[in-house]
JSON list of N, CA and C in Angstrom, two decimals:
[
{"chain": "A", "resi": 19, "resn": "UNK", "atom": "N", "xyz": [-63.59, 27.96, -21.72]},
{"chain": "A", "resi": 19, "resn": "UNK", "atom": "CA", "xyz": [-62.42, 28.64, -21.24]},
{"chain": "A", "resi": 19, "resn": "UNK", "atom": "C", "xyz": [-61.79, 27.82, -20.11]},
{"chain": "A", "resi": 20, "resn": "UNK", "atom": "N", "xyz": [-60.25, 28.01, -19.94]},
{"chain": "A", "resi": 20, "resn": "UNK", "atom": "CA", "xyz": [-59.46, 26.96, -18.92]},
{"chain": "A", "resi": 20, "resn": "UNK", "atom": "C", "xyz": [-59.00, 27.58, -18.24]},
{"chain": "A", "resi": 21, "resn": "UNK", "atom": "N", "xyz": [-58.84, 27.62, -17.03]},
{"chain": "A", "resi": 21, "resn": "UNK", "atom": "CA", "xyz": [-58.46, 28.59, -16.11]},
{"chain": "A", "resi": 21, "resn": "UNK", "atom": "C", "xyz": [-57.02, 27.49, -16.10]},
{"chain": "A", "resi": 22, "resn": "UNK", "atom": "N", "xyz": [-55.76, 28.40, -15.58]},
{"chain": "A", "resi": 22, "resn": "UNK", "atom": "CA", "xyz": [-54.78, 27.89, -16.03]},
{"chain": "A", "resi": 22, "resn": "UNK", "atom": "C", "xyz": [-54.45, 27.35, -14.47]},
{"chain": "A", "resi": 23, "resn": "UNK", "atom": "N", "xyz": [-53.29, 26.76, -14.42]},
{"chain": "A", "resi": 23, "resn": "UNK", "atom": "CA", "xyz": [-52.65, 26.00, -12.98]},
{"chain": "A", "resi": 23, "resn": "UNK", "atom": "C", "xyz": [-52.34, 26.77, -12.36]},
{"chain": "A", "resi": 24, "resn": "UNK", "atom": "N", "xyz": [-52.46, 27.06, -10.78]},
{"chain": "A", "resi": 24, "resn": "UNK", "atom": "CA", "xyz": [-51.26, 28.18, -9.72]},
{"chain": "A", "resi": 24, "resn": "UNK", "atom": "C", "xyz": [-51.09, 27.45, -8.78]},
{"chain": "A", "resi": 25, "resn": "UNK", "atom": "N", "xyz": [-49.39, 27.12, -8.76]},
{"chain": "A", "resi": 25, "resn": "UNK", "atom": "CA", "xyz": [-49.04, 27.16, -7.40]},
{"chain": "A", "resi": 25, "resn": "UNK", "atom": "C", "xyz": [-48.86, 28.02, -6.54]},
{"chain": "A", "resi": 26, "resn": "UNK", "atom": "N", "xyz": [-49.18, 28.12, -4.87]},
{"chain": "A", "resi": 26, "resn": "UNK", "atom": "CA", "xyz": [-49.27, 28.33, -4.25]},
{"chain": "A", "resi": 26, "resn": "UNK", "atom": "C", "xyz": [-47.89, 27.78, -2.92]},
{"chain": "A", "resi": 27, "resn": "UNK", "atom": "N", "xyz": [-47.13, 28.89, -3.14]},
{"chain": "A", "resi": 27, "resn": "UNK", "atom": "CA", "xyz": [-46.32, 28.11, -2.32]},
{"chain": "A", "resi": 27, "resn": "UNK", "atom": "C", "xyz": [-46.42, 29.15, -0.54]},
{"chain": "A", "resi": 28, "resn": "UNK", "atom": "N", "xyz": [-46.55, 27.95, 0.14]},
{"chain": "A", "resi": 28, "resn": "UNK", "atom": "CA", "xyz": [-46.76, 28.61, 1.20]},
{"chain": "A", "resi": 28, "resn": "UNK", "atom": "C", "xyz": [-45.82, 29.44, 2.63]},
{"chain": "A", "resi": 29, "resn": "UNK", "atom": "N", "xyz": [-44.84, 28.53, 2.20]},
{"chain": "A", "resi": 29, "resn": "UNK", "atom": "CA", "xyz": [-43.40, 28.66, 3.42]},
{"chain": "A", "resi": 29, "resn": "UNK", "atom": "C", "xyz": [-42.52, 28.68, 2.49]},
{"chain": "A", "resi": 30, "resn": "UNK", "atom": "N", "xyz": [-41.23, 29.32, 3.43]},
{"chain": "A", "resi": 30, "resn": "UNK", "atom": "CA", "xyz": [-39.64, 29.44, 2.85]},
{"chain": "A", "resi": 30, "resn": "UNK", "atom": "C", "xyz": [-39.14, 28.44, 3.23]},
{"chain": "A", "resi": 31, "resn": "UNK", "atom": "N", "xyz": [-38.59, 27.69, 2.14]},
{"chain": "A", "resi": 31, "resn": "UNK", "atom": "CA", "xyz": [-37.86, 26.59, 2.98]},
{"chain": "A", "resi": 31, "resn": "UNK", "atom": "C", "xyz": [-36.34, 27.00, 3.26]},
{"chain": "A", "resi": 32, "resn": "UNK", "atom": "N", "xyz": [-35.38, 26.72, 4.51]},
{"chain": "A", "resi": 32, "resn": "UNK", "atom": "CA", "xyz": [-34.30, 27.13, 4.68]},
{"chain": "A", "resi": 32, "resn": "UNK", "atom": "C", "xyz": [-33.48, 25.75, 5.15]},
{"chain": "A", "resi": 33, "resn": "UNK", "atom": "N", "xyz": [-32.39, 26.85, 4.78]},
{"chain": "A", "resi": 33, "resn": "UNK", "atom": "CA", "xyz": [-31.07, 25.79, 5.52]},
{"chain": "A", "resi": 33, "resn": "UNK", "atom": "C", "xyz": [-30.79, 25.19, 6.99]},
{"chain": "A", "resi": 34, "resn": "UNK", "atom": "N", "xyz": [-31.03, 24.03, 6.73]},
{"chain": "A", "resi": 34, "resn": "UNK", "atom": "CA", "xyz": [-30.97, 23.47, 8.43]},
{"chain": "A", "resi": 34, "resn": "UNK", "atom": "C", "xyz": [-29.74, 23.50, 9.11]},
{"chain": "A", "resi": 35, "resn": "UNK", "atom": "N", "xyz": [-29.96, 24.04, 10.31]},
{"chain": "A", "resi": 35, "resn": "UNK", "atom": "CA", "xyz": [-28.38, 24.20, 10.93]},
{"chain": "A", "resi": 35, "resn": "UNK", "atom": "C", "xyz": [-28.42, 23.17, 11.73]},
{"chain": "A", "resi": 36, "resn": "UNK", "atom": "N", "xyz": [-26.75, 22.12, 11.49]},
{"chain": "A", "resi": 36, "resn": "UNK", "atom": "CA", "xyz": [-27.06, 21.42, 12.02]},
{"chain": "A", "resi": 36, "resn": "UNK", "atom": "C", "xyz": [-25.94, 21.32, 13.12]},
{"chain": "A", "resi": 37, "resn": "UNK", "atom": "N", "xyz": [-25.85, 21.18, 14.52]},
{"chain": "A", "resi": 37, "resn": "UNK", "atom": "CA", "xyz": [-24.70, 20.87, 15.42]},
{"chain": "A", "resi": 37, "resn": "UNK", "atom": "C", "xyz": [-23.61, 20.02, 15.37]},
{"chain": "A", "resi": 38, "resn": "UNK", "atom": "N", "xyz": [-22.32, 20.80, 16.06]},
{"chain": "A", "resi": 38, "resn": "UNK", "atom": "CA", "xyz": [-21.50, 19.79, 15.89]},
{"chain": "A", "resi": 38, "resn": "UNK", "atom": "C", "xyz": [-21.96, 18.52, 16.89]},
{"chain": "A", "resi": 39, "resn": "UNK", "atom": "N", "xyz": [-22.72, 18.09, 17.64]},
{"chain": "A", "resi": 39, "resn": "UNK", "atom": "CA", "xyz": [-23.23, 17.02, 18.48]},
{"chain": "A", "resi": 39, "resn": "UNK", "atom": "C", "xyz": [-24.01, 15.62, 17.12]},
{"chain": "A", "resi": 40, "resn": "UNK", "atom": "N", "xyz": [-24.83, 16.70, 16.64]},
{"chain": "A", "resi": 40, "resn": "UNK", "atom": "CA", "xyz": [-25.55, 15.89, 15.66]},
{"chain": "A", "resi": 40, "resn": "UNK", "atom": "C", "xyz": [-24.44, 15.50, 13.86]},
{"chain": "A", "resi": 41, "resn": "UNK", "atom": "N", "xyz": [-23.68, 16.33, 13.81]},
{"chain": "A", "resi": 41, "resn": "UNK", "atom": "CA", "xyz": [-22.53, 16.19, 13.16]},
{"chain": "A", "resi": 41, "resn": "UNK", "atom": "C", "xyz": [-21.97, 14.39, 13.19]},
{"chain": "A", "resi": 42, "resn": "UNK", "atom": "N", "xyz": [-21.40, 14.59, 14.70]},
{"chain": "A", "resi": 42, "resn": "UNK", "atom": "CA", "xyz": [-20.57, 13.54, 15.35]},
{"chain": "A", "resi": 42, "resn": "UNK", "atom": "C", "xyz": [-21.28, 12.39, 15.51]},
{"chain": "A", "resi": 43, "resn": "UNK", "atom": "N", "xyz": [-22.59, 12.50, 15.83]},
{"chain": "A", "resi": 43, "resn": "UNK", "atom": "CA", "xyz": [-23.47, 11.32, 15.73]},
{"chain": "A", "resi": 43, "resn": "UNK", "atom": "C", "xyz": [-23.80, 10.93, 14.23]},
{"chain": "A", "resi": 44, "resn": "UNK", "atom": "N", "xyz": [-24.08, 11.76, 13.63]},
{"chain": "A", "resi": 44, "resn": "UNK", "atom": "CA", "xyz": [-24.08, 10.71, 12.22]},
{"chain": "A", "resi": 44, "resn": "UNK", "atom": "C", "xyz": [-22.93, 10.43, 11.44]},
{"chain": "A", "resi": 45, "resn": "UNK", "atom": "N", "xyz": [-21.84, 10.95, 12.00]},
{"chain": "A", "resi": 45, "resn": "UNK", "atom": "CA", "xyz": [-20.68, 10.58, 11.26]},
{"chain": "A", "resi": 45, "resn": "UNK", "atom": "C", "xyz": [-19.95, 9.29, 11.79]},
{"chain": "A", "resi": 46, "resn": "UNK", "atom": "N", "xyz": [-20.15, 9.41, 13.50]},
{"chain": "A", "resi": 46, "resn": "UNK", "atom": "CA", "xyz": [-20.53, 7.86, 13.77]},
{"chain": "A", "resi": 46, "resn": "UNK", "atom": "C", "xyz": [-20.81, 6.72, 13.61]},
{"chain": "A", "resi": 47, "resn": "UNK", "atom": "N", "xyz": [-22.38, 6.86, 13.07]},
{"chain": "A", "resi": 47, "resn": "UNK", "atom": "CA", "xyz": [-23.41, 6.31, 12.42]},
{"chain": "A", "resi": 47, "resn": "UNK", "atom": "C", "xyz": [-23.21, 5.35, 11.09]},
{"chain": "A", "resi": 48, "resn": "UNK", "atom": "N", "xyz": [-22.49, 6.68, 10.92]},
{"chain": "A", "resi": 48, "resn": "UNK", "atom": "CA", "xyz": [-22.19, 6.28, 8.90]},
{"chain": "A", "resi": 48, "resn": "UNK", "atom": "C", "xyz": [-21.08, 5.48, 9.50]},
{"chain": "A", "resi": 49, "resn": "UNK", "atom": "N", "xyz": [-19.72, 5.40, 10.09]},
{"chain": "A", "resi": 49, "resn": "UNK", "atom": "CA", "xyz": [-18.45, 4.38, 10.29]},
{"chain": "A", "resi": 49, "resn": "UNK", "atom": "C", "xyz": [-18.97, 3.16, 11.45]},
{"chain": "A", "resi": 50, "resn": "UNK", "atom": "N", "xyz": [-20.39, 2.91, 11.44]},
{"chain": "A", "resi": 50, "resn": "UNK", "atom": "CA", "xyz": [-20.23, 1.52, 11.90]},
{"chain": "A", "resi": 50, "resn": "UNK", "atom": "C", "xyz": [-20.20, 0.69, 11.13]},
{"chain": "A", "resi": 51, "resn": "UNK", "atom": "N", "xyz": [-19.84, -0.92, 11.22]},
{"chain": "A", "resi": 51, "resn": "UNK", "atom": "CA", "xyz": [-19.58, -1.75, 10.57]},
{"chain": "A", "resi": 51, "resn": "UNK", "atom": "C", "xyz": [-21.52, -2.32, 9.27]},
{"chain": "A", "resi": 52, "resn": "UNK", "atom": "N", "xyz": [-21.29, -2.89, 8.28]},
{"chain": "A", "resi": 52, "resn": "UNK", "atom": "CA", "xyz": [-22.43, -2.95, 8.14]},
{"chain": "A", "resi": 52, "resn": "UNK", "atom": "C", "xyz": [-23.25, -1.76, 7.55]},
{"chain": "A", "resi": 53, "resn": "UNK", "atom": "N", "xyz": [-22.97, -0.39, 7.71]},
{"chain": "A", "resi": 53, "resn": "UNK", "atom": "CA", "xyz": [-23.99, 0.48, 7.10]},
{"chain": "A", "resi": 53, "resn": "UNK", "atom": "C", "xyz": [-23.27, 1.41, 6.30]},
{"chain": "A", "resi": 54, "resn": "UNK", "atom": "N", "xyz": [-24.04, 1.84, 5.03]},
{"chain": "A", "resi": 54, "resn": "UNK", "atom": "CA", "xyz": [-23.40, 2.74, 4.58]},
{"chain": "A", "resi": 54, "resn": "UNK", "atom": "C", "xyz": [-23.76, 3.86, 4.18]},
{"chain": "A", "resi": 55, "resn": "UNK", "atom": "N", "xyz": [-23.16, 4.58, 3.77]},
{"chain": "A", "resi": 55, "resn": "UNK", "atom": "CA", "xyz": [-23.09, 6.35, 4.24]},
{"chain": "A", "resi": 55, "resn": "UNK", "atom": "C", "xyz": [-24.56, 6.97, 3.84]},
{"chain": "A", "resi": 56, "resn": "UNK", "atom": "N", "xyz": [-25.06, 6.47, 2.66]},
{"chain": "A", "resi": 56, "resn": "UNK", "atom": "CA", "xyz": [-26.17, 6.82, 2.15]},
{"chain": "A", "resi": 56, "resn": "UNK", "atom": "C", "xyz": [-27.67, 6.51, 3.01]},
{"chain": "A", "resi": 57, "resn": "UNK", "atom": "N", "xyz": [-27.32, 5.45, 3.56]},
{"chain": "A", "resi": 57, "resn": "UNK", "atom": "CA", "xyz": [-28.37, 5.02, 4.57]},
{"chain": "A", "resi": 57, "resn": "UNK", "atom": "C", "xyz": [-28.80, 6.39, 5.51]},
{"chain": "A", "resi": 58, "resn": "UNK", "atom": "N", "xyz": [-27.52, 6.37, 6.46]},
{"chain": "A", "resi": 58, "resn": "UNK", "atom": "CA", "xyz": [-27.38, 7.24, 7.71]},
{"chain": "A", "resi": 58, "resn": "UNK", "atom": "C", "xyz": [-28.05, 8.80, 6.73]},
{"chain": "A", "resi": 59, "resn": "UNK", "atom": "N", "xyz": [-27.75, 9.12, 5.65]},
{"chain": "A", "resi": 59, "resn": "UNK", "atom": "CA", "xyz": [-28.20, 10.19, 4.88]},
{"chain": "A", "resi": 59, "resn": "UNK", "atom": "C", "xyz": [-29.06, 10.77, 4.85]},
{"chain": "A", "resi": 60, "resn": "UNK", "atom": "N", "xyz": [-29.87, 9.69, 4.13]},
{"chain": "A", "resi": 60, "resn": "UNK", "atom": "CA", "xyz": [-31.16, 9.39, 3.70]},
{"chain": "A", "resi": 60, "resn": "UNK", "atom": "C", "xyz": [-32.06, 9.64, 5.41]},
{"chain": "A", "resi": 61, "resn": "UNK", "atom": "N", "xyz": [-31.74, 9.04, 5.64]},
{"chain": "A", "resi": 61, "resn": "UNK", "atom": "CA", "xyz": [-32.74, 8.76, 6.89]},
{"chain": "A", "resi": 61, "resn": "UNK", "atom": "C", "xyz": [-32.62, 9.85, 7.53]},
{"chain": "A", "resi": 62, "resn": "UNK", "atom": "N", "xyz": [-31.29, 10.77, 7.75]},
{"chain": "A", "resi": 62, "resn": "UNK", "atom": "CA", "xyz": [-31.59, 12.15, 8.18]},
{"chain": "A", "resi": 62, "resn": "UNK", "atom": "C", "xyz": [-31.99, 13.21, 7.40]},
{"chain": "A", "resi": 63, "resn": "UNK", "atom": "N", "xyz": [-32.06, 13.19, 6.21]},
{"chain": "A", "resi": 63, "resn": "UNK", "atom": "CA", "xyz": [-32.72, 14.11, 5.47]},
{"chain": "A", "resi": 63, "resn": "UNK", "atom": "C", "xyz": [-31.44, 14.75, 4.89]},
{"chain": "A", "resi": 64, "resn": "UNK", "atom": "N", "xyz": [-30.11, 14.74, 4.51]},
{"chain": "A", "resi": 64, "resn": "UNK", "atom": "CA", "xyz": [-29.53, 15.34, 4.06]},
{"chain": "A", "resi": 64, "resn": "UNK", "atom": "C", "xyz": [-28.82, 14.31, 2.99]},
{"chain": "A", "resi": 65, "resn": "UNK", "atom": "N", "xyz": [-28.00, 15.76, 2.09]},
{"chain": "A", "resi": 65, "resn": "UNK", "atom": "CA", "xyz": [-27.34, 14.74, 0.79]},
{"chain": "A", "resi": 65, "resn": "UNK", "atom": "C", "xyz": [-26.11, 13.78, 1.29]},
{"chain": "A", "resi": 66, "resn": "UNK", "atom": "N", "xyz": [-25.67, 13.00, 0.72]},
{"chain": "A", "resi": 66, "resn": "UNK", "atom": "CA", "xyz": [-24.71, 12.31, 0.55]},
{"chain": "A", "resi": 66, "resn": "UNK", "atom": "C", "xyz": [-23.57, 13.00, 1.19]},
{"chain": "A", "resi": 67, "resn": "UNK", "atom": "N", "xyz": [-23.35, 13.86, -0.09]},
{"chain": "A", "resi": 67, "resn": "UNK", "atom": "CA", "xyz": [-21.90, 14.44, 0.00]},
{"chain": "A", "resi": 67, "resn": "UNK", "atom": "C", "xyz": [-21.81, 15.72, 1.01]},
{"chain": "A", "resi": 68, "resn": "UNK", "atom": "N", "xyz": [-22.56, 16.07, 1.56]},
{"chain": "A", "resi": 68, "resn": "UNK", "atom": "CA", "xyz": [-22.77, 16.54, 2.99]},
{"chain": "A", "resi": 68, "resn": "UNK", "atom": "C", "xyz": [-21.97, 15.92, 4.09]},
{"chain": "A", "resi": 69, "resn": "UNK", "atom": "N", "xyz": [-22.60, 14.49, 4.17]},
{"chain": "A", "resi": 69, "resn": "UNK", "atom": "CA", "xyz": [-22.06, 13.84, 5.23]},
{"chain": "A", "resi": 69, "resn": "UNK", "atom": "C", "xyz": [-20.64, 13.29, 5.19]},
{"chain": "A", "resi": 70, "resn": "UNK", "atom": "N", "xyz": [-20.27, 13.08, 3.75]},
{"chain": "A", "resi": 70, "resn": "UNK", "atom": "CA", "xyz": [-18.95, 12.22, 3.27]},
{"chain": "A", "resi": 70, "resn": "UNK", "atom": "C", "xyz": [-17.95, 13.92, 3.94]},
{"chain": "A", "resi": 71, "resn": "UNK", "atom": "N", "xyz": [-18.04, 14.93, 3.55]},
{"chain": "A", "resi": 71, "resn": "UNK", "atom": "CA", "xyz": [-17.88, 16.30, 4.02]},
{"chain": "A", "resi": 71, "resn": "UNK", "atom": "C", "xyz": [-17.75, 16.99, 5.25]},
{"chain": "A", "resi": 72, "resn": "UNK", "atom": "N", "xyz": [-18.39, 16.41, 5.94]},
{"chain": "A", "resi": 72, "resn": "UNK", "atom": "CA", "xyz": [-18.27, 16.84, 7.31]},
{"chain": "A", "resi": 72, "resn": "UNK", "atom": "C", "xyz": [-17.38, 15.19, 8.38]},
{"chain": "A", "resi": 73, "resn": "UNK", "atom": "N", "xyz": [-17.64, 13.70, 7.89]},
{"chain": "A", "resi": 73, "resn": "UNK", "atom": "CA", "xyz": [-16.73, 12.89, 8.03]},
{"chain": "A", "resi": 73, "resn": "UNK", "atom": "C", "xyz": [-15.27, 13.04, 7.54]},
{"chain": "A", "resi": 74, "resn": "UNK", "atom": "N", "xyz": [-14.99, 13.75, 6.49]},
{"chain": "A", "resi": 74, "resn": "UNK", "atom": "CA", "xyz": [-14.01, 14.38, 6.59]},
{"chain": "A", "resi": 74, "resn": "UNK", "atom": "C", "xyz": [-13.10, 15.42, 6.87]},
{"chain": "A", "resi": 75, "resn": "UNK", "atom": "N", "xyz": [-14.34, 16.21, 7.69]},
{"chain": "A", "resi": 75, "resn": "UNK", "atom": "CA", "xyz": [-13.96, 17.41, 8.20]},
{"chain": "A", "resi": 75, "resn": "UNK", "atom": "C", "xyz": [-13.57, 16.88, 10.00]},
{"chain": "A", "resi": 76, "resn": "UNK", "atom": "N", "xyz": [-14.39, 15.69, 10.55]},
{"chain": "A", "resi": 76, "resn": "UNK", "atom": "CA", "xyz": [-14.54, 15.64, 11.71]},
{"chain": "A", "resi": 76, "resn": "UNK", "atom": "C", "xyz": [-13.33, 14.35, 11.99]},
{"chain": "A", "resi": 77, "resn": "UNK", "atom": "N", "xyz": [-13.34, 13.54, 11.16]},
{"chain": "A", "resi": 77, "resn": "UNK", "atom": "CA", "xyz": [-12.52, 12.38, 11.00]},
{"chain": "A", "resi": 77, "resn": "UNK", "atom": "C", "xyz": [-11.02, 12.92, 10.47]},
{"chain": "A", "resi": 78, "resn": "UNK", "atom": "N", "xyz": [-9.63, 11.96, 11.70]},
{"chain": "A", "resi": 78, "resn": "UNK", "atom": "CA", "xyz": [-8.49, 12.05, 10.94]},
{"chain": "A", "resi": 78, "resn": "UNK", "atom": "C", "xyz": [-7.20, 10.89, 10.83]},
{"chain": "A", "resi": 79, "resn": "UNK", "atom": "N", "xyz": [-7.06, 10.57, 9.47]},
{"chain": "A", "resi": 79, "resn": "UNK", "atom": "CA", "xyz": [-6.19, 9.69, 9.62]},
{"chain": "A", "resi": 79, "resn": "UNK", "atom": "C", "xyz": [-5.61, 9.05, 10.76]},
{"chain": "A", "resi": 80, "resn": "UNK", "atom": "N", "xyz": [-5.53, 7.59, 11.19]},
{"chain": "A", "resi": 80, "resn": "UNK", "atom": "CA", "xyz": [-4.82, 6.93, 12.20]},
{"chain": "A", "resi": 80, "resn": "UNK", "atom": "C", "xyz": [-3.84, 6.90, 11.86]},
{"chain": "A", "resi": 81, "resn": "UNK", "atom": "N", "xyz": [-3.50, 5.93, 10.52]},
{"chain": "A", "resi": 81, "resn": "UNK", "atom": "CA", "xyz": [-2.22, 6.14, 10.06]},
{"chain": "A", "resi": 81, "resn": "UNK", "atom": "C", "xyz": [-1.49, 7.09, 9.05]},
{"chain": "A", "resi": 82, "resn": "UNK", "atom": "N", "xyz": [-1.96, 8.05, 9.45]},
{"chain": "A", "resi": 82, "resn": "UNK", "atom": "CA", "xyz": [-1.43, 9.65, 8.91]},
{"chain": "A", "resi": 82, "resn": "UNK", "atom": "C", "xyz": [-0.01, 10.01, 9.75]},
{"chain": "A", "resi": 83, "resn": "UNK", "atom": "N", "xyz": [1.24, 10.35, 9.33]},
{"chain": "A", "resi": 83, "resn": "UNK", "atom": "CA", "xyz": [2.50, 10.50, 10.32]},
{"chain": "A", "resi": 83, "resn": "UNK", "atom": "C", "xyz": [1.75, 12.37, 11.72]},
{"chain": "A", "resi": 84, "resn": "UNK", "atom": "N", "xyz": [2.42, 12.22, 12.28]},
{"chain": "A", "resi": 84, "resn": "UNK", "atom": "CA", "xyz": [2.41, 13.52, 13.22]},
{"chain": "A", "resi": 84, "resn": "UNK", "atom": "C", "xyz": [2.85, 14.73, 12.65]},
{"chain": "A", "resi": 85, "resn": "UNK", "atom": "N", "xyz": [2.12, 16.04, 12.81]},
{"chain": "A", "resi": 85, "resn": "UNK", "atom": "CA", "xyz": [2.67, 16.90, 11.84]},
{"chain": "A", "resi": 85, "resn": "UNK", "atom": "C", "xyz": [3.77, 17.39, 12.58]},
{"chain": "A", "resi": 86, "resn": "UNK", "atom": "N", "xyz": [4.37, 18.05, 12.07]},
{"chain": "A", "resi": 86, "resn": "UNK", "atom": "CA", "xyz": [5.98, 18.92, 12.58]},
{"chain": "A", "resi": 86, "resn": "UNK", "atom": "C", "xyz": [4.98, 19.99, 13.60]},
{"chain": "A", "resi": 87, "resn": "UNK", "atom": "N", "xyz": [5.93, 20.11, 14.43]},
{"chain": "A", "resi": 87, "resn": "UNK", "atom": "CA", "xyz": [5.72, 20.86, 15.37]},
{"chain": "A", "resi": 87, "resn": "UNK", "atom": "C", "xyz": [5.69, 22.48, 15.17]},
{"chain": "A", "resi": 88, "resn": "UNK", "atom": "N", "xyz": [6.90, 23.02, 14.18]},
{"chain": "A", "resi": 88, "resn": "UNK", "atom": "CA", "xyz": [6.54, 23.93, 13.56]},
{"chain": "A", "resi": 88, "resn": "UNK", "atom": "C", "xyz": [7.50, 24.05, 12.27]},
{"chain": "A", "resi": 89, "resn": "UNK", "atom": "N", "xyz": [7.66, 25.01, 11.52]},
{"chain": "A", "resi": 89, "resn": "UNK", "atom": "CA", "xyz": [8.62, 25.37, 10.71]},
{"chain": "A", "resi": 89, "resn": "UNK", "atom": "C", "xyz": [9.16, 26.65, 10.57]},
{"chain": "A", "resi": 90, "resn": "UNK", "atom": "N", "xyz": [9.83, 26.95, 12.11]},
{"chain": "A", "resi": 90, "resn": "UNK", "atom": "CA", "xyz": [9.64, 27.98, 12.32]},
{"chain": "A", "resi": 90, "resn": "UNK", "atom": "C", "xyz": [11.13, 27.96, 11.99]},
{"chain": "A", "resi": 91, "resn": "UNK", "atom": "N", "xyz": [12.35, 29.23, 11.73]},
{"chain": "A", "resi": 91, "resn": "UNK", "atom": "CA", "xyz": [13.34, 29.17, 11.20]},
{"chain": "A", "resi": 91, "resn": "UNK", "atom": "C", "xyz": [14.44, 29.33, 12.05]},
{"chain": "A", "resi": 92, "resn": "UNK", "atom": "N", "xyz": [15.42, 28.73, 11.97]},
{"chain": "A", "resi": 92, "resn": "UNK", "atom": "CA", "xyz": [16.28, 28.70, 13.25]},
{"chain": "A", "resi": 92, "resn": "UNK", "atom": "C", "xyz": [17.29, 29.81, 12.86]},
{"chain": "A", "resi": 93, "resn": "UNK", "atom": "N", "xyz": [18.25, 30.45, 13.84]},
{"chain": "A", "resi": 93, "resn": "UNK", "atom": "CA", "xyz": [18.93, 31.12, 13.51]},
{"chain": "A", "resi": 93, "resn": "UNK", "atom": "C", "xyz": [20.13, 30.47, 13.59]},
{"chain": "A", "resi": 94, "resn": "UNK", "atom": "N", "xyz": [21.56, 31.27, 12.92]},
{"chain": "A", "resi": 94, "resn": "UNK", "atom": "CA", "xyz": [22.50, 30.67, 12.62]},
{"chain": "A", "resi": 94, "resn": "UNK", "atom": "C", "xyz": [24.04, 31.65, 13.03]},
{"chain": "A", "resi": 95, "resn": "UNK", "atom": "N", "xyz": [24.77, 31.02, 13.56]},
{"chain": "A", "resi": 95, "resn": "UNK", "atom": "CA", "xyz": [25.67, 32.22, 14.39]},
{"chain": "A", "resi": 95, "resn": "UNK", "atom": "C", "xyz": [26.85, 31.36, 13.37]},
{"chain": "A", "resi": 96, "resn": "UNK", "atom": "N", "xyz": [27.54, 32.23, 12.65]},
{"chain": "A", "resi": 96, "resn": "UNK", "atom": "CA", "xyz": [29.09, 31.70, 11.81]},
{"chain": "A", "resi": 96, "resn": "UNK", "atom": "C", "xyz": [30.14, 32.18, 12.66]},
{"chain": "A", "resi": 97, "resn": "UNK", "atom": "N", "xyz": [30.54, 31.65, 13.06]},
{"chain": "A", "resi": 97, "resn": "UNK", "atom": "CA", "xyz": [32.25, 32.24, 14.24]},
{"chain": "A", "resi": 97, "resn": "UNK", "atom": "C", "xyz": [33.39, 31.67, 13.15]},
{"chain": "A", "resi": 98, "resn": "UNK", "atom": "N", "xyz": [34.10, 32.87, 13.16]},
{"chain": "A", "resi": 98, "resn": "UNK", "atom": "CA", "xyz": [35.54, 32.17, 12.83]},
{"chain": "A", "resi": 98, "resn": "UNK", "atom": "C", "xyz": [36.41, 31.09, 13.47]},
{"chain": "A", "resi": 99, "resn": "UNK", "atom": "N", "xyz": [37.45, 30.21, 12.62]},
{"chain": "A", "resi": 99, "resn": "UNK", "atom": "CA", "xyz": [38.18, 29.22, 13.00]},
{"chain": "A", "resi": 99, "resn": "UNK", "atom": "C", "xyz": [39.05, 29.61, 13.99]}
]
């Protein structure tokens, strides 16, 4: 007779919260010259597209134009001639 396989799982694994401090440092990390994104990743323990994700959440165009200030609607007074 074979006694069959059991895993045993012992802990919950959860979602790591991570700071905007530690955010900014690996998004850093990942835009120095020489390294690339997967490195800085890897080595912190998270996916890829995590970090490409939050570099684009934290990162913004240089040469992006200035946005409008608002679009807010002007009013309009018609006077007769």
């Amino acid at each position: 007779m074979t006694i069959p396989r059991v895993e045993v799982i012992t802990s919950v694994e959860r979602r790591r919260h991570w700071s905007r401090a530690e955010k900014e440092r690996l998004v850093a990390a990942s835009l120095e010259p020489g390294v690339t994104v997967s490195e800085v990743a890897r080595s912190a323990g998270l996916h890829v597209s995590q970090l490409f994700r939050w570099r684009k959440q934290l990162c913004t165009r240089i040469d992006a134009p200035p946005a409008p200030e608002s679009q807010a609607l002007v009013p309009v007074q018609i006077v007769p001639d």
